Coordinates of C-alpha atoms in Angstrom, one line a residue:
M1 CA 0.0 0.0 0.0
I2 CA 2.9 2.3 0.6
L3 CA 3.9 1.9 -3.1
A4 CA 0.3 2.6 -4.2
A5 CA 0.1 5.8 -2.1
L6 CA 3.5 6.9 -3.3
A7 CA 2.5 6.3 -6.9
W8 CA -0.7 8.4 -6.4
V9 CA 1.3 11.3 -4.9
L10 CA 4.1 11.2 -7.5
L11 CA 1.5 11.1 -10.4
H12 CA -0.2 14.3 -9.1
V13 CA 2.8 16.2 -7.7
V14 CA 5.4 15.3 -10.3
V15 CA 3.7 14.2 -13.5
A16 CA 1.0 16.9 -13.2
G17 CA 3.7 19.3 -12.0
P18 CA 7.2 19.8 -13.4
L19 CA 6.8 17.0 -16.0
R20 CA 3.6 18.4 -17.4
P21 CA 4.9 21.0 -19.8
G22 CA 7.2 18.6 -21.6
L23 CA 4.5 15.9 -21.8
V24 CA 2.0 18.3 -23.2
R25 CA 4.5 19.5 -25.9
R26 CA 5.2 15.9 -26.9
L27 CA 1.7 14.4 -26.6
G28 CA -0.6 17.4 -27.1
L29 CA -3.0 18.6 -24.4
P30 CA -6.0 16.3 -25.2
A31 CA -3.7 13.2 -25.2
Y32 CA -2.0 14.2 -22.0
R33 CA -5.4 14.8 -20.3
G34 CA -6.6 11.4 -21.5
L35 CA -3.5 9.6 -20.4
F36 CA -3.4 11.4 -17.0
S37 CA -7.0 10.4 -16.4
V38 CA -6.3 6.8 -17.1
L39 CA -3.3 6.7 -14.9
S40 CA -5.2 8.5 -12.1
A41 CA -7.9 5.9 -12.3
V42 CA -5.4 3.0 -12.2
A43 CA -3.5 4.6 -9.3
L44 CA -6.7 5.2 -7.3
A45 CA -7.9 1.7 -7.9
A46 CA -4.5 0.4 -6.8
L47 CA -4.7 2.6 -3.7
I48 CA -8.2 1.3 -2.8
W49 CA -7.3 -2.3 -3.6
T50 CA -4.3 -2.3 -1.3
Y51 CA -6.1 -0.4 1.4
V52 CA -8.8 -3.1 1.6
R53 CA -6.2 -5.8 1.9
A54 CA -3.8 -3.9 4.2
P55 CA -3.3 -5.3 7.8
Y56 CA -4.7 -3.3 10.6
V57 CA -1.9 -1.5 12.4
E58 CA -3.2 0.8 15.1
F59 CA -1.8 4.2 16.1
W60 CA -4.8 4.8 18.5
P61 CA -8.1 3.1 19.0
A62 CA -11.3 4.2 17.5
S63 CA -13.6 6.2 19.7
S64 CA -17.1 7.8 19.6
T65 CA -15.5 11.2 20.3
L66 CA -13.2 11.1 17.3
A67 CA -15.9 9.6 15.1
L68 CA -17.8 12.9 15.6
V69 CA -15.2 14.8 13.7
P70 CA -16.0 13.6 10.2
L71 CA -19.7 13.4 11.1
L72 CA -19.8 17.1 11.8
V73 CA -17.4 18.3 9.1
M74 CA -18.4 16.1 6.2
P75 CA -21.7 18.0 5.5
V76 CA -19.5 21.0 4.8
A77 CA -17.2 19.0 2.6
V78 CA -20.2 17.5 0.6
L79 CA -21.6 21.0 0.1
L80 CA -18.3 22.3 -1.2
L81 CA -18.0 19.4 -3.5
V82 CA -21.6 19.8 -4.9
G83 CA -21.1 23.6 -5.2
S84 CA -17.8 23.2 -7.1
L85 CA -19.5 21.2 -9.9
R86 CA -20.2 24.0 -12.3
P87 CA -18.6 24.7 -15.7
S88 CA -17.9 28.4 -14.8
N89 CA -15.6 27.4 -12.0
P90 CA -12.1 28.4 -13.4
T91 CA -10.3 25.9 -11.1
M92 CA -12.1 22.9 -12.6
A93 CA -10.3 20.7 -15.0
G94 CA -10.3 22.1 -18.6
P95 CA -11.9 25.5 -18.0
D96 CA -10.4 26.7 -21.3
M97 CA -13.1 24.6 -23.0
V98 CA -16.0 26.6 -21.5
L99 CA -14.8 30.0 -20.2
K100 CA -14.8 33.0 -22.4
G101 CA -13.9 36.6 -21.4
E102 CA -13.6 37.6 -17.7
L103 CA -13.3 34.8 -15.1
P104 CA -16.5 34.8 -13.0
V105 CA -16.4 35.2 -9.3
R106 CA -19.7 33.8 -8.2
G107 CA -21.2 30.9 -6.2
F108 CA -18.7 28.9 -4.2
T109 CA -15.6 30.6 -5.7
K110 CA -16.5 33.4 -3.3
I111 CA -15.9 31.0 -0.4
T112 CA -12.7 29.6 -1.9
R113 CA -11.4 29.3 -5.4
H114 CA -10.7 25.6 -4.8
P115 CA -14.0 24.3 -3.3
M116 CA -13.6 20.7 -4.7
L117 CA -10.0 20.4 -3.4
W118 CA -11.1 21.7 0.0
A119 CA -13.9 19.0 0.0
F120 CA -11.2 16.3 -0.6
S121 CA -8.9 17.9 2.0
L122 CA -11.7 18.0 4.7
W123 CA -12.6 14.4 3.9
A124 CA -9.0 13.2 4.2
G125 CA -8.1 15.3 7.3
T126 CA -11.2 14.3 9.3
H127 CA -10.8 10.6 8.4
M128 CA -7.2 10.7 9.5
V129 CA -8.3 12.0 12.9
A130 CA -11.1 9.5 13.3
N131 CA -9.2 6.5 12.1
G132 CA -5.8 6.1 13.8
D133 CA -4.4 3.2 11.8
V134 CA -1.7 3.0 9.1
A135 CA -4.0 2.0 6.2
H136 CA -6.3 4.9 6.7
W137 CA -3.4 7.3 7.1
L138 CA -1.8 6.1 3.9
L139 CA -5.1 6.4 1.9
A140 CA -6.3 9.7 3.4
G141 CA -2.8 11.1 3.6
A142 CA -2.2 10.5 -0.1
I143 CA -5.4 12.3 -1.0
L144 CA -4.7 15.1 1.4
V145 CA -1.2 15.8 0.0
T146 CA -2.4 15.8 -3.6
A147 CA -5.4 18.0 -2.8
V148 CA -3.4 20.6 -0.9
N149 CA -0.6 20.6 -3.6
G150 CA -3.3 20.8 -6.3
M151 CA -4.5 24.2 -5.0
F152 CA -1.1 25.8 -5.6
S153 CA -0.4 23.8 -8.7
I154 CA -3.7 24.9 -10.3
D155 CA -3.0 28.5 -9.4
R156 CA 0.3 28.4 -11.3
K157 CA -1.3 26.7 -14.3
R158 CA -4.2 29.1 -14.5
A159 CA -1.9 32.1 -14.1
A160 CA 0.1 30.9 -17.1
Q161 CA -3.1 30.1 -19.0
F162 CA -5.2 33.1 -18.4
G163 CA -2.6 35.8 -17.5
E164 CA -4.2 39.1 -16.4
Q165 CA -7.7 37.5 -16.3
W166 CA -6.4 35.1 -13.6
Q167 CA -4.7 37.9 -11.6
V168 CA -8.0 39.8 -11.4
F169 CA -9.8 36.6 -10.4
R170 CA -7.1 35.7 -7.8
Q171 CA -7.2 39.1 -6.2
K172 CA -11.0 38.8 -5.6
T173 CA -10.8 35.2 -4.2
S174 CA -8.8 33.2 -1.7
I175 CA -7.4 29.7 -1.2
W176 CA -8.5 29.7 2.5
P177 CA -12.2 29.4 2.9
L178 CA -14.0 32.7 3.5
Q179 CA -10.8 34.7 3.6
A180 CA -11.9 36.9 0.7
V181 CA -15.3 37.5 2.3
V182 CA -13.7 38.5 5.7
Q183 CA -11.3 40.8 3.9
G184 CA -14.2 42.5 2.1
K185 CA -13.1 41.5 -1.4
V186 CA -16.4 39.8 -2.2
R187 CA -19.9 39.7 -0.7
L188 CA -21.3 36.3 -0.1
K189 CA -25.0 35.9 -0.5
W190 CA -27.4 33.0 0.2
S191 CA -28.0 32.8 -3.5
D192 CA -24.3 32.0 -4.0
I193 CA -24.8 28.9 -1.9
G194 CA -28.3 28.1 -3.3
I195 CA -31.1 26.0 -1.9
V196 CA -30.7 23.4 -4.7
N197 CA -27.1 22.8 -3.6
L198 CA -28.2 22.5 0.0
V199 CA -30.8 20.0 -0.9
I200 CA -28.6 17.9 -3.1
S201 CA -25.8 18.0 -0.5
A202 CA -28.2 16.8 2.2
V203 CA -29.4 13.9 0.0
V204 CA -25.8 12.9 -0.9
Y205 CA -24.7 13.0 2.7
A206 CA -27.7 10.9 3.8
V207 CA -26.8 8.4 1.2
F208 CA -23.2 8.3 2.4
L209 CA -24.4 7.8 6.0
Y210 CA -26.7 5.0 5.0
G211 CA -24.3 3.2 2.7
H212 CA -21.0 3.8 4.5
E213 CA -21.0 0.6 6.5
K214 CA -23.0 -1.4 4.0
L215 CA -20.7 -0.6 1.1
L216 CA -17.3 0.0 2.8
G217 CA -17.7 -2.2 5.8
V218 CA -16.7 0.7 8.1
P219 CA -19.3 2.1 10.6
V220 CA -19.6 5.9 10.7
F221 CA -20.0 6.0 14.4
H222 CA -18.1 3.9 17.1
P223 CA -20.2 3.6 20.3

């Protein structure tokens, strides 16, 4: 599992980082994206496959107190994930295919310009707290490292891609959630969050709660 976690991290930090420009020049952007997607799927499958078969080596025992951490935080993570899924989000993969003109600052990009990666980070961080064993830490830790790195990596790529447009967008937004709102750069409205996003998030979270133990074999709460 250590090798699978390392492969996942290297793929997203190195292949999608310093090696990306050379690979794009040789393969072309569409081919690179396709190959990277395939490799990501294979690496994720390997990470999950080895996680399921990994021996249980405990750092600390599970407890009902620690189990509350993901239970309380994951609704926010699900909401960020749902809210990030819109084509006008400049930090989504391949925004060059849908964005024209000025980069929009609306919806969840007012909260953070990386709502999806923050959703993954919150999932990973809370599950590392609630599950003190090596396998969970390798799985969630690999996701956490690539999610945090991805925020800065995407910023660099979008700066090179959009130039002045990105600089204007960056100045109005923030990586840290709600920082731009607190600093008065943008005004967050209830309409930016949206009742539809809230309803979808509630349904998705309910499905996760119901299917977590049935599908993954791991209870969401330890009495």
